[in-house]
Amino acid sequence: MSRKASGYERRDKEHYPTPAAPVTRGLAKHVRVEGRVVWECACGSGEMVQALKIAGAKKVYATDIDISHYGKQAELFDEGPPTPPLKQDFLTTSRLPIGTEMIITNPPYGMRGALAVEFIK
């Protein structure tokens, strides 16, 4: 979350794609993703889903409240078509997808970080 205004124009449904590099070069070096079942619950365009696959995740569940952007960046990856996403609101979901071992996401911030706080809770 940011402590000051980012200067970015607000986008509908908080669609701000996360580049793959923070996952493949950063997170995956410190968190064992390889062989794990991961839920990316704010998958947006799917960049992090593909990055998690490249990092060796056994399976990645992809969900978001708006899946209309999903796969638009698939051409950036040589790993085949993106995993089909499921339209789902993480904040109202009561069960994890089958076999989920970890949730890895970049949650939507919302105004003043309110949505991110709800994701964390």
PDB file of C-alpha atoms in Angstrom:
ATOM      1  CA  MET A   1       0.000   0.000   0.000  1.00  0.00           C
ATOM      2  CA  SER A   2       1.145   3.479  -0.712  1.00  0.00           C
ATOM      3  CA  ARG A   3       1.531   6.218   1.861  1.00  0.00           C
ATOM      4  CA  LYS A   4       1.063   8.918  -0.741  1.00  0.00           C
ATOM      5  CA  ALA A   5      -0.877   9.378  -3.952  1.00  0.00           C
ATOM      6  CA  SER A   6       0.683   7.378  -6.763  1.00  0.00           C
ATOM      7  CA  GLY A   7      -0.340   9.775  -9.493  1.00  0.00           C
ATOM      8  CA  TYR A   8      -1.898   6.904 -11.450  1.00  0.00           C
ATOM      9  CA  GLU A   9      -5.304   7.478 -12.938  1.00  0.00           C
ATOM     10  CA  ARG A  10      -7.983   5.335 -11.237  1.00  0.00           C
ATOM     11  CA  ARG A  11      -9.015   2.325 -13.336  1.00  0.00           C
ATOM     12  CA  ASP A  12     -12.300   0.470 -13.318  1.00  0.00           C
ATOM     13  CA  LYS A  13     -12.269  -2.541 -10.968  1.00  0.00           C
ATOM     14  CA  GLU A  14      -8.672  -1.741  -9.963  1.00  0.00           C
ATOM     15  CA  HIS A  15      -7.146  -3.295 -13.090  1.00  0.00           C
ATOM     16  CA  TYR A  16      -3.427  -2.586 -12.722  1.00  0.00           C
ATOM     17  CA  PRO A  17      -1.527  -5.600 -14.154  1.00  0.00           C
ATOM     18  CA  THR A  18       1.417  -6.896 -12.156  1.00  0.00           C
ATOM     19  CA  PRO A  19       4.501  -7.602 -14.278  1.00  0.00           C
ATOM     20  CA  ALA A  20       5.872 -11.147 -14.072  1.00  0.00           C
ATOM     21  CA  ALA A  21       9.374 -10.092 -12.978  1.00  0.00           C
ATOM     22  CA  PRO A  22       8.542  -9.494  -9.280  1.00  0.00           C
ATOM     23  CA  VAL A  23       7.311 -13.090  -9.076  1.00  0.00           C
ATOM     24  CA  THR A  24       9.940 -14.852 -11.176  1.00  0.00           C
ATOM     25  CA  ARG A  25      12.936 -12.814  -9.994  1.00  0.00           C
ATOM     26  CA  GLY A  26      11.837 -11.859  -6.493  1.00  0.00           C
ATOM     27  CA  LEU A  27       9.169 -13.815  -4.676  1.00  0.00           C
ATOM     28  CA  ALA A  28      10.023 -17.250  -6.114  1.00  0.00           C
ATOM     29  CA  LYS A  29      13.577 -16.901  -4.771  1.00  0.00           C
ATOM     30  CA  HIS A  30      12.276 -16.563  -1.207  1.00  0.00           C
ATOM     31  CA  VAL A  31       9.036 -18.549  -1.210  1.00  0.00           C
ATOM     32  CA  ARG A  32       8.991 -22.140  -2.478  1.00  0.00           C
ATOM     33  CA  VAL A  33       6.441 -22.161  -5.287  1.00  0.00           C
ATOM     34  CA  GLU A  34       7.795 -25.158  -7.163  1.00  0.00           C
ATOM     35  CA  GLY A  35       5.469 -28.147  -6.942  1.00  0.00           C
ATOM     36  CA  ARG A  36       2.821 -26.251  -4.951  1.00  0.00           C
ATOM     37  CA  VAL A  37      -0.855 -25.534  -5.634  1.00  0.00           C
ATOM     38  CA  VAL A  38      -1.348 -21.755  -5.652  1.00  0.00           C
ATOM     39  CA  TRP A  39      -4.442 -19.562  -5.786  1.00  0.00           C
ATOM     40  CA  GLU A  40      -4.020 -16.202  -7.538  1.00  0.00           C
ATOM     41  CA  CYS A  41      -7.287 -14.631  -6.379  1.00  0.00           C
ATOM     42  CA  ALA A  42      -6.948 -11.243  -8.127  1.00  0.00           C
ATOM     43  CA  CYS A  43      -5.520 -12.560 -11.399  1.00  0.00           C
ATOM     44  CA  GLY A  44      -6.304  -9.566 -13.613  1.00  0.00           C
ATOM     45  CA  SER A  45      -4.703 -10.197 -17.015  1.00  0.00           C
ATOM     46  CA  GLY A  46      -2.950 -13.356 -15.850  1.00  0.00           C
ATOM     47  CA  GLU A  47       0.670 -12.204 -15.784  1.00  0.00           C
ATOM     48  CA  MET A  48       1.265 -13.508 -12.255  1.00  0.00           C
ATOM     49  CA  VAL A  49      -0.492 -16.788 -13.076  1.00  0.00           C
ATOM     50  CA  GLN A  50       1.926 -17.375 -15.935  1.00  0.00           C
ATOM     51  CA  ALA A  51       4.891 -16.278 -13.799  1.00  0.00           C
ATOM     52  CA  LEU A  52       3.901 -18.741 -11.069  1.00  0.00           C
ATOM     53  CA  LYS A  53       3.753 -21.516 -13.655  1.00  0.00           C
ATOM     54  CA  ILE A  54       7.199 -20.545 -14.948  1.00  0.00           C
ATOM     55  CA  ALA A  55       8.449 -20.581 -11.337  1.00  0.00           C
ATOM     56  CA  GLY A  56       7.312 -24.216 -11.140  1.00  0.00           C
ATOM     57  CA  ALA A  57       3.905 -24.151  -9.468  1.00  0.00           C
ATOM     58  CA  LYS A  58       2.167 -27.498  -9.871  1.00  0.00           C
ATOM     59  CA  LYS A  59      -1.224 -25.847 -10.405  1.00  0.00           C
ATOM     60  CA  VAL A  60      -2.414 -22.247 -10.307  1.00  0.00           C
ATOM     61  CA  TYR A  61      -6.063 -21.376  -9.726  1.00  0.00           C
ATOM     62  CA  ALA A  62      -6.914 -18.021 -11.301  1.00  0.00           C
ATOM     63  CA  THR A  63      -9.907 -15.998 -10.126  1.00  0.00           C
ATOM     64  CA  ASP A  64     -10.982 -12.367 -10.336  1.00  0.00           C
ATOM     65  CA  ILE A  65     -14.169 -10.318 -10.203  1.00  0.00           C
ATOM     66  CA  ASP A  66     -13.503  -9.233 -13.798  1.00  0.00           C
ATOM     67  CA  ILE A  67     -11.952 -11.768 -16.164  1.00  0.00           C
ATOM     68  CA  SER A  68     -12.408  -9.686 -19.312  1.00  0.00           C
ATOM     69  CA  HIS A  69      -8.702  -8.698 -19.318  1.00  0.00           C
ATOM     70  CA  TYR A  70      -7.420 -12.224 -18.707  1.00  0.00           C
ATOM     71  CA  GLY A  71      -5.036 -13.645 -21.276  1.00  0.00           C
ATOM     72  CA  LYS A  72      -4.445 -10.370 -23.093  1.00  0.00           C
ATOM     73  CA  GLN A  73      -0.768 -10.704 -22.206  1.00  0.00           C
ATOM     74  CA  ALA A  74      -0.506 -14.445 -22.938  1.00  0.00           C
ATOM     75  CA  GLU A  75       1.733 -13.781 -25.936  1.00  0.00           C
ATOM     76  CA  LEU A  76       4.475 -12.732 -23.500  1.00  0.00           C
ATOM     77  CA  PHE A  77       4.909 -16.348 -22.421  1.00  0.00           C
ATOM     78  CA  ASP A  78       5.973 -19.481 -24.305  1.00  0.00           C
ATOM     79  CA  GLU A  79       4.254 -21.821 -21.865  1.00  0.00           C
ATOM     80  CA  GLY A  80       1.057 -22.254 -23.885  1.00  0.00           C
ATOM     81  CA  PRO A  81      -2.381 -20.772 -23.350  1.00  0.00           C
ATOM     82  CA  PRO A  82      -3.239 -19.170 -20.028  1.00  0.00           C
ATOM     83  CA  THR A  83      -5.127 -21.141 -17.389  1.00  0.00           C
ATOM     84  CA  PRO A  84      -8.858 -20.503 -17.783  1.00  0.00           C
ATOM     85  CA  PRO A  85      -9.873 -18.131 -15.001  1.00  0.00           C
ATOM     86  CA  LEU A  86     -13.020 -18.284 -12.902  1.00  0.00           C
ATOM     87  CA  LYS A  87     -15.091 -15.163 -12.269  1.00  0.00           C
ATOM     88  CA  GLN A  88     -15.209 -14.990  -8.487  1.00  0.00           C
ATOM     89  CA  ASP A  89     -15.153 -12.353  -5.758  1.00  0.00           C
ATOM     90  CA  PHE A  90     -12.409 -13.298  -3.297  1.00  0.00           C
ATOM     91  CA  LEU A  91     -13.979 -11.203  -0.550  1.00  0.00           C
ATOM     92  CA  THR A  92     -17.226 -13.192  -0.584  1.00  0.00           C
ATOM     93  CA  THR A  93     -15.712 -16.646  -1.159  1.00  0.00           C
ATOM     94  CA  SER A  94     -15.882 -19.013   1.775  1.00  0.00           C
ATOM     95  CA  ARG A  95     -13.818 -21.956   0.462  1.00  0.00           C
ATOM     96  CA  LEU A  96     -10.378 -22.426  -1.008  1.00  0.00           C
ATOM     97  CA  PRO A  97     -10.023 -24.161  -4.366  1.00  0.00           C
ATOM     98  CA  ILE A  98      -9.242 -27.875  -3.946  1.00  0.00           C
ATOM     99  CA  GLY A  99      -5.687 -28.534  -2.813  1.00  0.00           C
ATOM    100  CA  THR A 100      -4.685 -24.878  -2.378  1.00  0.00           C
ATOM    101  CA  GLU A 101      -1.459 -24.634  -0.392  1.00  0.00           C
ATOM    102  CA  MET A 102      -0.890 -20.900  -0.659  1.00  0.00           C
ATOM    103  CA  ILE A 103      -2.436 -17.687  -1.937  1.00  0.00           C
ATOM    104  CA  ILE A 104      -0.164 -15.403  -3.925  1.00  0.00           C
ATOM    105  CA  THR A 105      -1.676 -12.203  -5.286  1.00  0.00           C
ATOM    106  CA  ASN A 106      -1.223  -8.494  -5.678  1.00  0.00           C
ATOM    107  CA  PRO A 107      -4.571  -7.351  -4.284  1.00  0.00           C
ATOM    108  CA  PRO A 108      -6.452  -4.339  -5.544  1.00  0.00           C
ATOM    109  CA  TYR A 109      -5.756  -1.385  -3.281  1.00  0.00           C
ATOM    110  CA  GLY A 110      -9.011   0.511  -3.512  1.00  0.00           C
ATOM    111  CA  MET A 111      -9.360   4.011  -2.166  1.00  0.00           C
ATOM    112  CA  ARG A 112      -6.798   4.617   0.582  1.00  0.00           C
ATOM    113  CA  GLY A 113      -5.893   0.914   0.550  1.00  0.00           C
ATOM    114  CA  ALA A 114      -9.285  -0.227   1.856  1.00  0.00           C
ATOM    115  CA  LEU A 115      -9.617  -3.183  -0.538  1.00  0.00           C
ATOM    116  CA  ALA A 116      -6.087  -4.391   0.173  1.00  0.00           C
ATOM    117  CA  VAL A 117      -6.832  -4.380   3.898  1.00  0.00           C
ATOM    118  CA  GLU A 118      -9.954  -6.483   3.266  1.00  0.00           C
ATOM    119  CA  PHE A 119      -7.906  -8.991   1.229  1.00  0.00           C
ATOM    120  CA  ILE A 120      -5.372  -9.262   4.048  1.00  0.00           C
ATOM    121  CA  LYS A 121      -8.093  -9.848   6.660  1.00  0.00           C
TER     122      LYS A 121
END
